[in-house]
Structure formats: C-alpha cells, structure tokens
CSV table of C-alpha atoms in Angstrom, one decimal:
chain,number,residue,atom,x,y,z
A,17,MET,CA,172.1,2.1,175.4
A,18,PRO,CA,173.9,4.6,173.3
A,19,ASN,CA,173.8,7.6,170.9
A,20,TRP,CA,173.4,6.5,168.0
A,21,CYS,CA,176.3,8.3,164.6
A,22,ASP,CA,173.7,9.4,161.3
A,23,ASN,CA,177.1,8.2,158.7
A,24,TYR,CA,176.0,9.3,155.4
A,25,ILE,CA,179.2,8.3,152.6
A,26,LYS,CA,179.6,9.0,149.3
A,27,ILE,CA,182.4,7.4,147.2
A,28,LYS,CA,183.1,9.2,143.9
A,29,GLY,CA,184.8,7.3,141.4
A,30,LYS,CA,185.2,4.6,138.2
A,31,ARG,CA,182.3,2.4,138.2
A,32,GLU,CA,184.8,-0.5,138.8
A,33,GLU,CA,186.4,0.8,140.9
A,34,ILE,CA,183.4,1.8,143.1
A,35,ILE,CA,183.0,-2.2,142.8
A,36,LYS,CA,185.8,-3.2,144.0
A,37,CYS,CA,185.4,-0.9,147.1
A,38,ILE,CA,182.1,-2.1,148.6
A,39,GLU,CA,183.0,-5.4,147.1
A,40,GLY,CA,185.9,-5.5,149.2
A,41,MET,CA,184.0,-4.3,152.6
A,42,LYS,CA,183.2,-8.1,152.6
A,43,GLY,CA,184.5,-10.5,154.9
A,44,TYR,CA,184.6,-12.5,158.2
A,45,LYS,CA,183.9,-10.1,161.1
A,46,ALA,CA,186.1,-9.4,164.7
A,47,LEU,CA,186.2,-13.0,166.3
A,48,TYR,CA,187.3,-12.2,170.3
A,49,LYS,CA,188.7,-15.7,171.8
A,50,GLU,CA,185.5,-14.6,174.1
A,51,ASP,CA,182.7,-15.7,170.8
A,52,ARG,CA,184.6,-18.0,168.9
A,53,GLU,CA,182.0,-20.6,170.1
A,54,ASN,CA,179.4,-18.5,168.3
A,55,LYS,CA,179.8,-19.9,164.8
A,56,GLU,CA,177.1,-17.9,162.6
A,57,ASP,CA,179.8,-15.0,163.0
A,58,LEU,CA,181.7,-17.2,160.7
A,59,GLU,CA,179.8,-16.3,157.8
A,60,LYS,CA,181.0,-13.7,155.5
A,61,CYS,CA,179.4,-10.1,155.6
A,62,TYR,CA,180.2,-6.1,156.0
A,63,THR,CA,182.7,-5.8,158.6
A,64,PHE,CA,184.9,-2.3,159.0
A,65,ASN,CA,187.2,-5.8,159.6
A,66,ALA,CA,187.3,-6.5,156.2
A,67,THR,CA,189.3,-3.3,155.7
A,68,LEU,CA,191.2,-3.0,158.3
A,69,GLU,CA,191.7,-6.0,160.3
A,70,VAL,CA,192.0,-6.3,164.3
A,71,PRO,CA,195.5,-8.1,164.8
A,72,GLU,CA,195.8,-11.6,165.9
A,73,GLU,CA,197.0,-10.0,169.2
A,74,VAL,CA,194.5,-7.5,170.3
A,75,LEU,CA,191.9,-10.7,169.2
A,76,GLU,CA,193.4,-12.6,172.2
A,77,LEU,CA,193.4,-10.3,173.9
A,78,GLY,CA,189.8,-9.6,174.3
A,79,TYR,CA,187.0,-6.8,173.3
A,80,ALA,CA,186.9,-5.6,176.6
A,81,LYS,CA,190.3,-5.8,177.2
A,82,ALA,CA,192.0,-3.9,174.1
A,83,GLY,CA,189.2,-5.0,171.0
A,84,TYR,CA,187.4,-1.8,172.1
A,85,TYR,CA,190.1,0.8,172.4
A,86,TRP,CA,191.7,-1.0,169.0
A,87,GLN,CA,188.2,-0.3,166.9
A,88,LYS,CA,187.8,3.2,168.6
A,89,ASP,CA,191.5,3.8,167.6
A,90,ASN,CA,191.3,2.1,163.8
A,91,TRP,CA,187.6,2.6,163.3
A,92,GLY,CA,186.8,5.8,164.6
A,93,CYS,CA,183.5,3.9,166.6
A,94,LYS,CA,183.5,1.1,169.0
A,95,TRP,CA,181.2,-1.8,167.6
A,96,ASP,CA,181.6,-2.8,163.9
A,97,MET,CA,179.0,-2.7,160.7
A,98,LEU,CA,175.5,-3.2,162.2
A,99,TYR,CA,173.3,-5.9,159.9
A,100,GLU,CA,171.3,-3.2,158.2
A,101,SER,CA,173.0,-1.6,155.9
A,102,LYS,CA,173.8,-4.9,154.4
A,103,TYR,CA,170.5,-4.1,152.1
A,104,GLU,CA,171.4,-0.6,150.3
A,105,LEU,CA,175.4,-1.8,150.0
A,106,ASP,CA,174.3,-4.8,148.0
A,107,ASN,CA,171.4,-2.6,145.6
A,108,ILE,CA,174.8,-0.4,144.8
A,109,LEU,CA,176.3,-2.9,144.0
A,110,LYS,CA,173.4,-4.3,141.6
A,111,GLU,CA,173.2,-1.4,139.8
A,112,LEU,CA,176.6,-0.4,139.5
A,113,LYS,CA,176.9,-3.9,137.9
A,114,SER,CA,173.7,-3.7,135.9
A,115,SER,CA,174.9,-0.1,134.1
A,116,ILE,CA,178.1,-2.0,132.9
A,117,LYS,CA,176.9,-4.6,131.6
A,118,GLU,CA,173.9,-3.5,129.8
A,119,GLU,CA,176.6,-0.7,128.6
A,120,ASN,CA,178.7,-3.8,127.2
A,121,GLU,CA,175.5,-4.8,125.7
A,122,VAL,CA,175.0,-1.8,123.7
A,123,LYS,CA,178.4,-1.5,122.2
A,124,GLU,CA,178.3,-4.4,120.6
A,125,SER,CA,175.7,-4.3,118.6
A,126,GLU,CA,176.9,-0.3,117.8
A,127,SER,CA,180.1,0.2,115.6
A,128,TYR,CA,183.3,1.7,116.5
A,129,ASN,CA,182.4,5.7,117.9
A,130,TYR,CA,185.9,7.2,118.1
A,131,LEU,CA,184.4,10.0,120.1
A,132,GLU,CA,182.5,7.9,122.4
A,133,GLU,CA,186.3,6.0,123.2
A,134,ARG,CA,187.1,10.0,123.8
A,135,SER,CA,184.7,10.2,126.8
A,136,TYR,CA,185.0,7.2,128.4
A,137,ASP,CA,186.2,8.6,131.8
A,138,LYS,CA,183.3,10.9,131.8
A,139,LYS,CA,180.6,8.8,131.3
A,140,HIS,CA,182.2,6.4,133.8
A,141,MET,CA,182.6,8.2,136.5
A,142,LYS,CA,179.9,7.9,139.1
A,143,GLU,CA,178.3,8.6,142.4
A,144,VAL,CA,177.3,6.3,145.2
A,145,GLU,CA,175.7,7.2,148.5
A,146,PHE,CA,175.3,5.2,151.4
A,147,PHE,CA,174.1,4.8,155.6
A,148,VAL,CA,175.9,3.6,158.4
A,149,LEU,CA,175.5,3.8,162.4
A,150,SER,CA,177.4,3.6,164.5
A,151,PRO,CA,177.9,4.0,168.4
A,152,TRP,CA,178.5,7.3,169.8
A,153,SER,CA,180.7,8.8,166.8
A,154,PRO,CA,181.4,8.3,163.5
A,155,VAL,CA,183.2,6.3,161.6
A,156,ASP,CA,186.4,8.7,160.2
A,157,GLU,CA,189.2,6.3,160.6
A,158,TRP,CA,187.4,3.8,158.5
A,159,ILE,CA,186.4,6.4,156.1
A,160,ARG,CA,190.3,7.5,155.7
A,161,ALA,CA,191.5,3.9,155.3
A,162,LEU,CA,189.3,3.0,152.6
A,163,SER,CA,190.8,5.9,151.2
A,164,GLU,CA,194.3,5.0,151.4
A,165,LYS,CA,193.6,1.0,150.3
A,166,HIS,CA,191.6,2.7,147.5
A,167,ARG,CA,193.4,4.9,146.0
A,168,ASP,CA,191.7,6.4,142.6
A,169,LEU,CA,188.0,6.8,145.0
A,170,GLU,CA,187.6,10.3,147.1
A,171,PHE,CA,185.6,9.3,149.8
A,172,SER,CA,183.6,11.9,152.2
A,173,LEU,CA,181.7,11.5,155.5
A,174,SER,CA,178.8,13.0,157.1
A,175,PHE,CA,178.1,12.9,159.8
A,176,GLU,CA,175.7,13.9,162.7
A,177,ILE,CA,174.2,12.4,166.3
A,178,SER,CA,171.3,14.5,167.1
A,179,GLU,CA,171.3,13.7,170.6
A,180,GLU,CA,174.2,15.7,171.6
A,181,PHE,CA,173.6,18.1,168.7
A,182,LEU,CA,177.3,17.4,167.1
A,183,LYS,CA,178.0,17.7,163.5
A,184,GLY,CA,180.6,16.8,161.0
A,185,SER,CA,182.1,16.0,158.0
A,186,ALA,CA,185.1,15.2,156.6
A,187,THR,CA,186.8,13.7,153.2
A,188,PHE,CA,189.5,12.2,152.6
A,189,LYS,CA,191.9,11.0,148.7
A,190,GLU,CA,194.6,8.3,149.1
A,191,GLY,CA,194.1,7.7,152.8
A,192,GLU,CA,194.7,12.4,154.0
A,193,TYR,CA,192.4,14.3,154.8
A,194,ILE,CA,191.1,16.7,152.4
C-alpha cells in the first residue's frame, strides 16, 4: 500500500481558458498491452493521459517494463488520476459554465456600458482549486505539462505526504517553474 500524496492544484486565468483546460483533462486512460481485454477502461474520464499521452511504443512494452518509468518521469507518479477527482472537476466546470451563462443573460438585458467593457479582463479572471491523490510523489510533471499546453494560465501545486513528513509547492507558467 503506498503512502498517498495530497496534491492541491490551483489554476488562475480567464474562465474560458480554465474551462478548456479542465475539459482537456478528459480522455482515455493508457491501455497497456496486458490490459487490452479490459474494455471498461475505454470510457472517457479525467486522466493524466489526456494531457500527456503515453507513447504507443511504451504501451506495447507494457506497464511493468516501461509504463511505470514513463509515467513516473512524465506525470510525476506511477499511477493515473483516481476516479474521486471526477466529482470535484465536474462541479468546477458546472460552476464556471453557469457563471458565464448567467453573465451573458444579464448582458443581453442591459444597455452597452463602455466602462464595463474595459474591466472585462478583471471580471473574467478566476482561480479554481482541486485535489488529486497520487502514490508516493506529487504530480509536478503533469502540472508542468498542463502549463505548457495552456500557456495563458498559471498553475500552482501544493503537496504533502504526511507519512513521510514531506511537503512542498511549485508554480508553473508556460511550461516553466516560476
């Protein structure tokens, strides 16, 4: 049984960009050659693999020979995102989309206001936070890859492995540690 790492992830930026980022986290889990009969894994879900896909040659070699090392090096941990993150990410998406819809309905009912238009960027900036569990280590490499893919957003990671008395934090922008 692993020591679990608590990963608290914050994303800062425009709501529309955060929505694209979270929607982009949905995809198909890596399906290694030894698991290909397991058809229930073919359902779309939140997965590190949607951001940084395991190469076909690694899938062919199998998890034990190559997948473990590839995932550790490229995602920061040996296993994929746990299913429990789904509810939190779905709720964040729902809230963000709802706030945009409500704002559009209000805009349609009001007359044009130049000052409101100038403050567009401030009003549309948002910060969301969600939680991901990972075994033994933080998902820092996955966060770095997310920041490379979504260059207009800023990503912060705070992590803690309580059994090992280890904690830390990192912030990424445009694929770089800042």
